[in-house]
CSV table of C-alpha atoms in Angstrom, one decimal:
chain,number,residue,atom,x,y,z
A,1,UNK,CA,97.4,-39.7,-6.4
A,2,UNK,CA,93.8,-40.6,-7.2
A,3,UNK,CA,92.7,-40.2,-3.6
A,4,UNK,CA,94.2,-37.1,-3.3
A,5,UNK,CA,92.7,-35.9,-6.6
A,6,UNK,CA,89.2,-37.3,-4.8
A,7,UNK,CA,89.7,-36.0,-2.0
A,8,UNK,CA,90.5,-31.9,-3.4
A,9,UNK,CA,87.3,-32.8,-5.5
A,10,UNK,CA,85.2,-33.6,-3.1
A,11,UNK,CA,86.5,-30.1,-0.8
A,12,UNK,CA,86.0,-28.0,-3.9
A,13,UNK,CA,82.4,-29.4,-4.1
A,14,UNK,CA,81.3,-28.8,-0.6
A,15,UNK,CA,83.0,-25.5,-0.6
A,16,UNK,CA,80.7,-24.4,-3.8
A,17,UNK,CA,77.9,-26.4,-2.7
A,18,UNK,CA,78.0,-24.1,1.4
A,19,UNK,CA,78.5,-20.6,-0.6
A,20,UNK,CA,75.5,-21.3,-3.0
A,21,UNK,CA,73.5,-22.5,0.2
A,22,UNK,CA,74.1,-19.7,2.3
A,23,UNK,CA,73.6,-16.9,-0.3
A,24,UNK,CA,70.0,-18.4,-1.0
A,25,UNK,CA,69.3,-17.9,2.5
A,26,UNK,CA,70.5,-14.9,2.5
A,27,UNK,CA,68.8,-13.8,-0.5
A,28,UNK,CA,65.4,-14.9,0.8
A,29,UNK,CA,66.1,-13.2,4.1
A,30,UNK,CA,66.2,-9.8,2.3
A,31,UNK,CA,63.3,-10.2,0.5
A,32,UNK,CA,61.1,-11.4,3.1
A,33,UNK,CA,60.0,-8.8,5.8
A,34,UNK,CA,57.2,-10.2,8.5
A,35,UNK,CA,56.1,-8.7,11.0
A,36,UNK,CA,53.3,-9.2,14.5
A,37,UNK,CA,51.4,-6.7,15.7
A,38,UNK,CA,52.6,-5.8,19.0
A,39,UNK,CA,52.2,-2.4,20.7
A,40,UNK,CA,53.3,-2.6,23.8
A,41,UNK,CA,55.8,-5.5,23.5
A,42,UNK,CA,54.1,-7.3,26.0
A,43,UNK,CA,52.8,-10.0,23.9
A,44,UNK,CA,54.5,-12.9,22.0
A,45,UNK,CA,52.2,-13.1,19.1
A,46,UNK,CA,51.7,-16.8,18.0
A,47,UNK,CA,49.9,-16.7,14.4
A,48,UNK,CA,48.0,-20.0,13.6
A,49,UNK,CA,49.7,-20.8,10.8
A,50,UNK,CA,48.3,-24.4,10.5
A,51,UNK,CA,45.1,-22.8,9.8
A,52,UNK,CA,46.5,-20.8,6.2
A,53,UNK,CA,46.1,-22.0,3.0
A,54,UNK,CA,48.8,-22.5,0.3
A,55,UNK,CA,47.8,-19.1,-1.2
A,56,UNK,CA,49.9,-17.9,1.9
A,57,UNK,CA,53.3,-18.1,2.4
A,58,UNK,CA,55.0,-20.7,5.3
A,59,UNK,CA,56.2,-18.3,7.8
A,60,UNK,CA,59.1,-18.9,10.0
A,61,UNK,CA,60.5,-15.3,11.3
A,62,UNK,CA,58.5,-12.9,13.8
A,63,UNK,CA,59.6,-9.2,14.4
A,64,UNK,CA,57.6,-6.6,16.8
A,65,UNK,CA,56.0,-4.1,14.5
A,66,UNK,CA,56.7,-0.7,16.0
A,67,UNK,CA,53.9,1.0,13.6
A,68,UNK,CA,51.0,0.1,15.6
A,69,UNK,CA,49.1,2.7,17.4
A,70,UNK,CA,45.9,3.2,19.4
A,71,UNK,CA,42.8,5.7,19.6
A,72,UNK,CA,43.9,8.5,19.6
A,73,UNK,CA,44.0,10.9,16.3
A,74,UNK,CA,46.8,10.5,14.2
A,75,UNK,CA,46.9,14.5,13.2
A,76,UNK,CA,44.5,17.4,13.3
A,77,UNK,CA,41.7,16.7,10.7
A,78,UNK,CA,41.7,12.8,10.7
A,79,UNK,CA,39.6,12.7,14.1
A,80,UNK,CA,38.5,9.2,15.3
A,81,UNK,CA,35.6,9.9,15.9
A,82,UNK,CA,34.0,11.1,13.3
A,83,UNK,CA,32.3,8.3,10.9
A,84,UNK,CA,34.1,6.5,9.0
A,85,UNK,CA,32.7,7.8,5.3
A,86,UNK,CA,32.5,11.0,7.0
A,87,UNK,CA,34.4,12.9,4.2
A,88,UNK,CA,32.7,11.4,1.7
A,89,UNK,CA,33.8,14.2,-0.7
A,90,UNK,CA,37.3,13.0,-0.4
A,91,UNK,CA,36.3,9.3,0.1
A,92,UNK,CA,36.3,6.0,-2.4
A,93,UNK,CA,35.3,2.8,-1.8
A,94,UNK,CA,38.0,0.0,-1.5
A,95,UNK,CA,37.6,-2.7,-4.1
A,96,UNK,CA,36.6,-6.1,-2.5
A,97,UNK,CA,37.3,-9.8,-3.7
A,98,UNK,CA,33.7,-11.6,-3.5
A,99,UNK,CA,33.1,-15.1,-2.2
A,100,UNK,CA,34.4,-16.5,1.4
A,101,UNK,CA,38.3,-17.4,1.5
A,102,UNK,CA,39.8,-20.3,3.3
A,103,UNK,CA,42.2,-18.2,5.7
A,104,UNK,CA,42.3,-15.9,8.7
A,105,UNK,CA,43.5,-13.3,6.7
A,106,UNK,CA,42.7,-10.0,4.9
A,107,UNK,CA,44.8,-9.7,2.0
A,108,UNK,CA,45.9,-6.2,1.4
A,109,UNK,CA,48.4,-5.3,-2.0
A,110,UNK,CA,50.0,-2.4,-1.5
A,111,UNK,CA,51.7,-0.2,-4.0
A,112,UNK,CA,55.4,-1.3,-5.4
A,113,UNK,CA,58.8,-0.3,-2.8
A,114,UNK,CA,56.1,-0.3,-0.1
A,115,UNK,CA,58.2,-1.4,3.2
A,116,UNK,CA,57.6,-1.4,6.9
A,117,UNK,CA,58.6,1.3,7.6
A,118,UNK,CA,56.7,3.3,5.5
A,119,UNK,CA,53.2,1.2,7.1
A,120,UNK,CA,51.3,2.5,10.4
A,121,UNK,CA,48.0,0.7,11.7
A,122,UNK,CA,45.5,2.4,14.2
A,123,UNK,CA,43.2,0.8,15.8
A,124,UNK,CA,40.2,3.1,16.3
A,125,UNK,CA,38.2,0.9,18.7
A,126,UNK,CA,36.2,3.5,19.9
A,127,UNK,CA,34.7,3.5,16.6
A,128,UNK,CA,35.3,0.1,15.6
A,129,UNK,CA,37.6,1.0,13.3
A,130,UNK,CA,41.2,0.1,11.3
A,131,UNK,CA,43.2,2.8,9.3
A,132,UNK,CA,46.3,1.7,7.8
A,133,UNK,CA,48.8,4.6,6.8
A,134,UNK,CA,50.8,3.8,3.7
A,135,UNK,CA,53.5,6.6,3.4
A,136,UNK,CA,54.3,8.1,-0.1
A,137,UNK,CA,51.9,6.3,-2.0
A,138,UNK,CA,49.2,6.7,-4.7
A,139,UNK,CA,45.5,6.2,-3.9
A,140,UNK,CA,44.9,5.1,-7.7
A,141,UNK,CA,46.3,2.1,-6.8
A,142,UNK,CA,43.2,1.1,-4.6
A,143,UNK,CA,41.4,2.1,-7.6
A,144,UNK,CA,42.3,-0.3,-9.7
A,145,UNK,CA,43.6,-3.7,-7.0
A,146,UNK,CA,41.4,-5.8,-4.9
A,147,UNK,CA,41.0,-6.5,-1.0
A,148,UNK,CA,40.8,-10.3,-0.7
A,149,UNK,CA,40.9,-13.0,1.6
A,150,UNK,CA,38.5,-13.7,5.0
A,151,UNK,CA,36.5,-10.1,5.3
A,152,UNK,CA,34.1,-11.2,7.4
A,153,UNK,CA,34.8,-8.9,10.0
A,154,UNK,CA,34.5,-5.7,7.5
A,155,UNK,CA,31.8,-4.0,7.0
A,156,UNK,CA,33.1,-1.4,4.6
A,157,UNK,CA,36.0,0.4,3.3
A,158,UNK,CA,37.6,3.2,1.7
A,159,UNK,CA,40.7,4.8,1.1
A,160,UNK,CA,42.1,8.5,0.4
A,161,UNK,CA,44.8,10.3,0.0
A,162,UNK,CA,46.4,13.3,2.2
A,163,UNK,CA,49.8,15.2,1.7
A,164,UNK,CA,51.7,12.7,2.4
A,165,UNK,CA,49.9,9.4,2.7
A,166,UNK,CA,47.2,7.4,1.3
A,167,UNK,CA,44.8,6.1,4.2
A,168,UNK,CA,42.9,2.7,4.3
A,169,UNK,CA,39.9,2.9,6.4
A,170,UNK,CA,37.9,-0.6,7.3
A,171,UNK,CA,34.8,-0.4,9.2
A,172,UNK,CA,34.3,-3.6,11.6
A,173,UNK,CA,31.6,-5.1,13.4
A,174,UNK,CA,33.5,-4.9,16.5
A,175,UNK,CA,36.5,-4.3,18.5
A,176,UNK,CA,39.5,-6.1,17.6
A,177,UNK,CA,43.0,-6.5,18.0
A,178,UNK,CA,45.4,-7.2,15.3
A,179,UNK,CA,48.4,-9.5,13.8
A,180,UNK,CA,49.5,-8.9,10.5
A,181,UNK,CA,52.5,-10.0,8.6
A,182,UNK,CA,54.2,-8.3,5.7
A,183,UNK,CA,55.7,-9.9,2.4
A,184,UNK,CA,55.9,-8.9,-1.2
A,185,UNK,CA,54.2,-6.3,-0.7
A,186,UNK,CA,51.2,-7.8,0.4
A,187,UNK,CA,49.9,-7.1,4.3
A,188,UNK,CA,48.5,-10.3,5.5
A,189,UNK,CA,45.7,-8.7,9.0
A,190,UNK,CA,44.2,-11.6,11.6
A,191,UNK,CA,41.5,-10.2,13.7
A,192,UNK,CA,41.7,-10.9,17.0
A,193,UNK,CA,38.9,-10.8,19.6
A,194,UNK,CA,40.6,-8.7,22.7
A,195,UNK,CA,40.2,-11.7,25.0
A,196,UNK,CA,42.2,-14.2,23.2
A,197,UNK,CA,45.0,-11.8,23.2
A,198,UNK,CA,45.1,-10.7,26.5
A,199,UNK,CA,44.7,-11.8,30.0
A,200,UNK,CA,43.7,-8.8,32.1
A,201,UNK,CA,41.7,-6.3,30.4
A,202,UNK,CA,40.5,-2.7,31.9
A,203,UNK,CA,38.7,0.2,30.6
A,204,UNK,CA,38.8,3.4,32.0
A,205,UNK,CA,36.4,6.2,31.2
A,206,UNK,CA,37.2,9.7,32.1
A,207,UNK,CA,33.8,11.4,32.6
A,208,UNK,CA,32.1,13.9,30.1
A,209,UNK,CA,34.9,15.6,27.4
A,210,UNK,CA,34.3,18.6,24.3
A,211,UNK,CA,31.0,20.7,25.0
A,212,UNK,CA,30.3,18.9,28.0
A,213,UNK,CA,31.8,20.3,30.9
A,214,UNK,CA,29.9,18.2,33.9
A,215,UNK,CA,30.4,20.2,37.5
A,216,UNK,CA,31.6,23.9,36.5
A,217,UNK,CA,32.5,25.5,39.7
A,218,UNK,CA,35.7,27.4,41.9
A,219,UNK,CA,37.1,27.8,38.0
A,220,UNK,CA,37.2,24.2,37.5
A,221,UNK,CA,35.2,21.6,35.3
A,222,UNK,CA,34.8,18.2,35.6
A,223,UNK,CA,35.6,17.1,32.3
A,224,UNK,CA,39.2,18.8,32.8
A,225,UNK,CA,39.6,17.0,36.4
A,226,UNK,CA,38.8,13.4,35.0
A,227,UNK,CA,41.0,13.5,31.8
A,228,UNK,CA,44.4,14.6,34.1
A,229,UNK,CA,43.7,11.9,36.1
A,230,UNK,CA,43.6,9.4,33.3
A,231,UNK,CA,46.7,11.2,31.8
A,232,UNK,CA,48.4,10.8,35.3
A,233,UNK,CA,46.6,6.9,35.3
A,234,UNK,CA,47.8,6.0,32.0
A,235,UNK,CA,51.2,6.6,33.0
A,236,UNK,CA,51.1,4.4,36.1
A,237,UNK,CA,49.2,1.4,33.8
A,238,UNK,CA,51.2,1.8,30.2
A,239,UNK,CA,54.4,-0.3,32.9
A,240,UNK,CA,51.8,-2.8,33.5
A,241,UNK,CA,51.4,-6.0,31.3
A,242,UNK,CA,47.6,-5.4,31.6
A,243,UNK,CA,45.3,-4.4,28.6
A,244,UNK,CA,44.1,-0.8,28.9
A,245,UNK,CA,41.1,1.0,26.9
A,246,UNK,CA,40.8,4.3,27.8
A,247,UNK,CA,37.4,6.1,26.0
A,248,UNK,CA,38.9,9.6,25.6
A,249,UNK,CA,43.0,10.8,26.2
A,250,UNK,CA,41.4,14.1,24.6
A,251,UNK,CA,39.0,16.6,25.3
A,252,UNK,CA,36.4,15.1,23.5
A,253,UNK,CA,33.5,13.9,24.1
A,254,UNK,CA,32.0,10.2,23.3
A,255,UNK,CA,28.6,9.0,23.6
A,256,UNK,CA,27.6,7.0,26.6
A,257,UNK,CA,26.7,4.0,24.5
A,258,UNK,CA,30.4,3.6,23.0
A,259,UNK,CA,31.4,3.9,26.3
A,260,UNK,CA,29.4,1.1,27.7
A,261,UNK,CA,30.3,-1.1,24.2
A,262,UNK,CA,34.0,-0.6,24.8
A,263,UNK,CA,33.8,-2.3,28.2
A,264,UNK,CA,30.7,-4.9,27.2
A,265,UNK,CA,32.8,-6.1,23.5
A,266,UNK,CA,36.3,-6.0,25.2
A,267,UNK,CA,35.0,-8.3,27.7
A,268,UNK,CA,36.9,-6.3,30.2
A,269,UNK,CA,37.4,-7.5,33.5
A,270,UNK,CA,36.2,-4.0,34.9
A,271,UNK,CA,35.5,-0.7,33.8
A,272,UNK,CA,36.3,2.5,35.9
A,273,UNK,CA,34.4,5.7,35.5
A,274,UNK,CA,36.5,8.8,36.8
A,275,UNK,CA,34.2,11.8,37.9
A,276,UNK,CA,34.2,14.2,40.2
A,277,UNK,CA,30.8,15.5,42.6
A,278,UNK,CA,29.2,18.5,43.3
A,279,UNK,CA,26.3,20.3,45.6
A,280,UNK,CA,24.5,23.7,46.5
A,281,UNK,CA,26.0,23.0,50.1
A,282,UNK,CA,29.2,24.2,49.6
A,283,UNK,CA,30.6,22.4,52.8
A,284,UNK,CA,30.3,18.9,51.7
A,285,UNK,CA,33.5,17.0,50.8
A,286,UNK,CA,34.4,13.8,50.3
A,287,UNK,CA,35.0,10.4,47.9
A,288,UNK,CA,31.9,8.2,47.0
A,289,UNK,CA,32.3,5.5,44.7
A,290,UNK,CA,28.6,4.5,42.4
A,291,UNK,CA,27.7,0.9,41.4
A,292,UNK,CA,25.1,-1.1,39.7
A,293,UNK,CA,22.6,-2.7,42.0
A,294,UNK,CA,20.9,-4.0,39.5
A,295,UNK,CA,23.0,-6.4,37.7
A,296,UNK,CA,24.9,-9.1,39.9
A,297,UNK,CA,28.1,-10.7,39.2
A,298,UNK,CA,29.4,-13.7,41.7
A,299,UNK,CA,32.4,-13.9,43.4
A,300,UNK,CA,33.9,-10.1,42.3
A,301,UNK,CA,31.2,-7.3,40.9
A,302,UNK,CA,29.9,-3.9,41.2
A,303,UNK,CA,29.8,-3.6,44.9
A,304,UNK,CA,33.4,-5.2,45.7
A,305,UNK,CA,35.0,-3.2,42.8
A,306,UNK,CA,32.9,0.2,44.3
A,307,UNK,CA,34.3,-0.5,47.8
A,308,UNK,CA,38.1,-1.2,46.4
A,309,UNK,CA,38.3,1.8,44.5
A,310,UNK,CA,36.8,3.8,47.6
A,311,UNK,CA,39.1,2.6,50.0
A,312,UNK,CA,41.8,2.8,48.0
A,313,UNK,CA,41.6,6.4,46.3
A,314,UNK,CA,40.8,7.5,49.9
A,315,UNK,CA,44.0,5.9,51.8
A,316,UNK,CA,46.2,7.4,48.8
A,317,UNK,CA,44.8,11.0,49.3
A,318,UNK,CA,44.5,10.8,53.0
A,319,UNK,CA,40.8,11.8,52.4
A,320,UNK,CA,37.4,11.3,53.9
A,321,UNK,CA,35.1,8.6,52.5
A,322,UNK,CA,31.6,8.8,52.7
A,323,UNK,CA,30.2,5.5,50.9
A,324,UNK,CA,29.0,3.4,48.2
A,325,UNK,CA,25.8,4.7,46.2
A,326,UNK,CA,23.8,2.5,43.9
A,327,UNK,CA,23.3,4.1,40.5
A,328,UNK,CA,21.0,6.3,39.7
A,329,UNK,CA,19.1,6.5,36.2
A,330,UNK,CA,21.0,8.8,35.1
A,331,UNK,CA,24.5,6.7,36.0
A,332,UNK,CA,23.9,5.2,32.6
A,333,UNK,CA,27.5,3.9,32.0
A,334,UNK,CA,27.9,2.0,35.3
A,335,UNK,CA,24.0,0.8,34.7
A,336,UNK,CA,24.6,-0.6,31.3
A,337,UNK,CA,27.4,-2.6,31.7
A,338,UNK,CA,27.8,-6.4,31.5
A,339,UNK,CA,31.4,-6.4,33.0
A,340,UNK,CA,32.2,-5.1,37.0
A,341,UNK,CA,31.8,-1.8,36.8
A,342,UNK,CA,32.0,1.8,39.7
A,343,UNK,CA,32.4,5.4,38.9
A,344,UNK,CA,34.4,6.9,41.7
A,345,UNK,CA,33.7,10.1,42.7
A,346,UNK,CA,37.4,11.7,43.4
A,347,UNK,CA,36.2,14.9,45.2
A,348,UNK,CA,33.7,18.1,45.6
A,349,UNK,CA,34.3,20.9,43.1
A,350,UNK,CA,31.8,22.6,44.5
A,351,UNK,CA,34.0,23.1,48.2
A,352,UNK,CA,36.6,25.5,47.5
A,353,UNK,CA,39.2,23.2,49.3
A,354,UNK,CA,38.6,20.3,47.3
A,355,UNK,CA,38.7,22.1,44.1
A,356,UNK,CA,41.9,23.7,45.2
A,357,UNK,CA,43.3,20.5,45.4
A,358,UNK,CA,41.8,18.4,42.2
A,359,UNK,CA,44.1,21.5,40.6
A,360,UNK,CA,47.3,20.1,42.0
A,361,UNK,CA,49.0,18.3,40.2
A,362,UNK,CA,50.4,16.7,43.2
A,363,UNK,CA,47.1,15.9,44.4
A,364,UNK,CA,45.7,14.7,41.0
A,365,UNK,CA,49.1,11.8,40.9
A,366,UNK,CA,48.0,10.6,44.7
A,367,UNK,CA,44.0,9.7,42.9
A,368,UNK,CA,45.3,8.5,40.1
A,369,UNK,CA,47.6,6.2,42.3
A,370,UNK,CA,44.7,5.0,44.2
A,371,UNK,CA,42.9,3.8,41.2
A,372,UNK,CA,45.9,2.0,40.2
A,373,UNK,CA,46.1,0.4,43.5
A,374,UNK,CA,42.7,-0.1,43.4
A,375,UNK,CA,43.1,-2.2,40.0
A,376,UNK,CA,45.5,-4.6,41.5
A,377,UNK,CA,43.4,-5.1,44.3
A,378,UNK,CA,41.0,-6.0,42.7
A,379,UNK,CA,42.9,-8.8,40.8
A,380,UNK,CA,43.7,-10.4,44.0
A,381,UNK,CA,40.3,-10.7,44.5
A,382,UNK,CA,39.6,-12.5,41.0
C-alpha cells in the first residue's frame, strides 16, 4: 500500500510539475516577439549575440521581418530624397543617450501595445538614411524617451508625426544594411556594412530622371527609355539571390555623386549605367558600351565588364555593335568609380527605327535581358 501511495505521489507531482513547465514557456513565447531584418528572404541572418551585453536579452528565436523596405518613397510627400531635416517646420530632434555603449545595438523604446506589425523600416540608402514607421502612435513619446545604445553610425535624428504614423528618421554616415530584433517594446537595430551581408552586390543606374530628360528626339527621351529598362531589369534580378541597388525606380533625378557613392560605399562588384545615344546624323544606329580607361582593376574591370554587356545586350536584340569607348569627361559616373564599372549605350534615339523600337515594350524586355545575361557573365569571369 505504501508503494502504491508513492508511486500515485510521485505521478501527481510530475503531472503538476510538466503543466507548470510548459505554461512558462508558453507564457514567455507570447510575450517575446523577435524578429531579423530580411527583405528578400534570401538571407539567414546570424546576429552576434556573443558580442551583447547583459542589458540585452539572450535571444533564441529568429522570424523574417516582412516590414522592411527599400528606396523608394513610402507615399507622396515623404520623398527620399529630400534631406533629412528637410521639413524642419514639422521636424524635432530625437533625444539621444550620451557616452559609448558596450553593444551592436541602437536601442529604440517605442510607445506601449507597439507590435510588429504595426513597425516598417526603410532603408533610404540613396540618402544614407533609416526611417522607421511606427503605426498609430504619438510623437510626444520621442519627446520625452531616449535613443540609447551604440550610435556611432548616426549622425542625427528626428521624428514626426503624419495622419497615421509617427516617423523616426536617422541620418548615417553611410550605407548600411540592417538586423533588428523586437522585445518589450524596445527595437534592438545592428548596422550592417553591405558586404558582410551579401555575396554578390550590383548597382544599376538608369541614366538622368525629373527635369533632366538626356536625348529628346522621335517623341522619346532618354530618361523615360533607361528607367523601363530598369523596371523590366529589376524584374529579371528581384529572382536572383544577388544584392541589387538601383539609384532611381522613379522619375527622379539624383546627383551624379550619389550615384558614384552608392556603387564606391556598397563595394559593389559592378555598377551598370543604362543610357541611350544620340547624333545630328540621323542614320547612325547601334550599341556602344563606355568604360573607364583610367582606373585599372586586375583580373575583371572596366574593359571586360564594357565588352560583356556589349556583346550580350547585342546577341539579345539581334542588333549591331559598334564598340567599346573610353569615357569621356563628361562620363562622370563610369569615371569616378572605384568598383568595375560601363554605361551601355542600348540604342539611337535620334534614328527613327531605333526609337521606334526602345518604345516596345517587347524590345525594351530583350535589353533588359541582355544586361541580365550580361551580369551573370560576368560572375563567371570573377
Amino acid at each position: 500500500m505504501m508503494n502504491q501511495k508513492l508511486v500515485k505521489k510521485t505521478a501527481v507531482f510530475s503531472l503538476l510539475y510538466s503543466v507548470i513547465v510548459m505554461a512558462a514557456v508558453f507564457f514567455v513565447m507570447e510575450n517575446r516577439v523577435i524578429f531579423a531584418e530580411n527583405r528578400h528572404g534570401d538571407y539567414a541572418a546570424e546576429l552576434a549575440l556573443n558580442d551583447i551585453e547583459t542589458e540585452i536579452p539572450d535571444f533564441d528565436i529568429l522570424i523574417d521581418d516582412i516590414h522592411n523596405q527599400e528606396t523608394i518613397p513610402r507615399t507622396e510627400g515623404l520623398d527620399s530624397e529630400n534631406d533629412l531635416n528637410s521639413d524642419a517646420g514639422l521636424s524635432s530632434s530625437l533625444i539621444f543617450e550620451l557616452g559609448s555603449a558596450n553593444t551592436n545595438f541602437l536601442i529604440i523604446p517605442l510607445p506601449p501595445g507597439t507590435n510588429t506589425n504595426d513597425i516598417t523600416i526603410e532603408n533610404h540608402y540613396l540618402n544614407e538614411e533609416m526611417w522607421i514607421f511606427i503605426k498609430n502612435a504619438d510623437e510626444d513619446f520621442y519627446a520625452n524617451n531616449v535613443i540609447s545604445g551604440n550610435r556611432k553610425n548616426i549622425t542625427s535624428g528626428f521624428y514626426e508625426g503624419t495622419d497615421n504614423d509617427v516617423i523616426l528618421k536617422f541620418a548615417l554616415n553611410n550605407i548600411y544594411e540592417y538586423r533588428s530584433i523586437m522585445e518589450e517594446e524596445t527595437i534592438y537595430v545592428e548596422f550592417v556594412p553591405p558586404r558582410e551581408m551579401y555575396d554578390r552586390i550590383v548597382v544599376i543606374d538608369p541614366a538622368f530622371g525629373g527635369s533632366d530628360f538626356g536625348i529628346i528626339a522621335n517623341d522619346l527621351n532618354e530618361k523615360d527609355v533607361t528607367l523601363n529598362i530598369a523596371l523590366k531589369l529589376k524584374e529579371l534580378l528581384d529572382q536572383t539571390d544577388i544584392k541589387v541597388y538601383f539609384t532611381r525606380l522613379l522619375d527622379n533625378n539624383l546627383n551624379e555623386d550619389k550615384r558614384v557613392r552608392v556603387a564606391n560605399n556598397t563595394r559593389a562588384d559592378m555598377l551598370i549605367r543604362i543610357e541611350c545615344d544620340g547624333d545630328d546624323d540621323s542614320l547612325l544606329n547601334g550599341t556602344t558600351a563606355i568604360y573607364n580607361e583610367n582606373f585599372f582593376i586586375p583580373h575583371f574591370g572596366n574593359v571586360e565588364l564594357a565588352n560583356i554587356l556589349e556583346k550580350e545586350v547585342v546577341l539579345s536584340i539581334r542588333g549591331k555593335a559598334i564598340g567599346l569607348k573610353p569615357a569621356s569627361q563628361t562620363d562622370s559616373v563610369i569615371a569616378n568609380a572605384t568598383v568595375p564599372a560601363a554605361a551601355i549605350r542600348v540604342g539611337y534615339l535620334t534614328n527613327a527605327q531605333e526609337a521606334i523600337l526602345l518604345n516596345r515594350e517587347d524590345y525594351i524586355e530583350k535589353v533588359a535581358a541582355g544586361i541580365y545575361n550580361a551580369i551573370f557573365a560576368a560572375y563567371e569571369m570573377y
